Phi, psi and omega in degrees: 000118180249145171171182180293157170263172182255056183274122169041042192237135174295137189313327195274004177234006172316145185303140178312171183064236198303329195259321179272337189290324183263011185264021188268048184224143168238142004285160190280127169252145184207159167270137189231136174195161200304165179254141165241127172241095167294132180234009189211183175273174186296159180299117166305341192264359185251129182232120183268127159270310161210170177231134161225159180233146189277000177220164184240337173225171177192145184249126172245146186228134178053234182255027182274154167232148176236138181291141166231124181283129196241133179232108180263131167233135182180203177226156172208116187287358181264227171296134177286338186260012177295129162298157184233175185220108180269143186243130175244130178253156174293145172226352176200172169086177203231005172306177193272330173293112153294331202202126183243151169203154173267110188275121161062050184286137186275156184263137183251204180303170175032046161074029179246133154251130182211147186177175181280147164244120171279130195243114179272163192281340171291357170279335170014093189151180181268143174219151172229139172302117176265322174186185182225151179232152183264140177274199350286147196216133186227141175315124171101343186275335183094169184222163180255019181222158166272159180310154168276131176282143179203132180253098191245216191278163181253156186237130181249117195249136175245106179256116177239147175067048186296143172302138168244109192250130186244153190221129166221129189266130185233106018263155185309325176239105189295123167287163174284135163091006173260143173284198191187156165230160171234132167263111190268148188219135170238117184225167174285114190284331167306300193268330195069020179238167180287161185293346187073023166207156174299152186243122184274134190216156185257124159248118188250150172226134175067238193303323197285356172276352177243316181267081195279127174262007197069187208300342189291352188241040189253144166256164164248132164285168172276171182315329180279004184077004184243139167221138182249150182223146164261146169251122181295174186295333183299336200277005185277340178274354189251186176262124173244158207205147159239134181248156162252122181297140162214185189232120008262000185242180165296144170281347178164167190188170175200138194228172190192137152284118183289158170308146174223150174288159180258106182240115179243145173229159182192145174219141182275149165287356179195145193257000179193147188201149174297147178308128170091002175279151172282110180237121188300138166246106177256156195199170173233141159238129187298134180093001181038065156289082199298342177272007196254166178235152176242155182223125182288138172222157176234164183264133184245120190074222187258329193224338195269135179247121171234160191268133193257356196218154187289163179297150182251146172265144171286127177271140190299158177075309203260347171085347182293153181211154171233140173223164192237126188249153184223078185314122189261001180199162180289144182124175181275121179257138183266115197238164155204182184224125189263137177244113182272162171308122200220130185038244187257014175273134172288156173294152172204180179201149179287174164295149175301145164225168180237162177216133180256128178278125170264000000 
């Protein structure tokens, strides 16, 4: 499984593509899987002659995996003991997994590397060999080279009784400075029922959600597939996830950024100014949702608030912003700052403040 990581990232900046694009709801729900962070050109010492799979199709059910033997023939001009990692990319189907890889295939005799690719039910669909990385490589650790491209054979995966992961946060909107709990559930997506036995899972936060390190980080659900974990207040700013352990990587997962309140404060730099004068309004959105906007609004009539200035950007880390008010008439004018719902932050407004037009 290849993808971008979730390294040290607030919920509102979680990765684009599979994770960020669908995350504009609270709580934010996202698929979580390990990262491959290639940083250079393909390894010039690797020459591939052929790649074969011992199966063209495989059926996998539930939380199981089925091995497919991957064999690479070629030459490597550097360390003869260097393993390779074959990458298969999805070309069709609807399973959660977009990419499969056989990790650290050992080098055998006569320029041959061979070993198993563990295929999960969540791969359901068709995959094609697209390249090879030279190792050693571990899920989430990245690689010093880009893959060496190779158009190889395809593998059809029929995945049944795939796991479905759900999560419920308490409280639903987590106040700043407060702890929270998440109840996770793993069920059979095909039947809607639990698997009937305790399920081993990884409950991670932040980097663990991208850097899967195997069974040492596991917990057990109950026989209903449910496990509840309490989190300190500090974990509310990061991604929290449940991963299903596999070999060498997780076989699926779900992560979320908990819902946060929209708390806005705003103060005008002056409480009175001649009509038409620009008056800066400074404020803060708690939690510093830096990719979001705020809007200055003025009261029209008894109840109608209308935006009266361009959107303001919330500054990274500090959460501060500056908007410009411009008194339109003489007298006491009510203003407020409106923060619309953004990512996992709820909508909010500041207290009403007044600027007197002179």
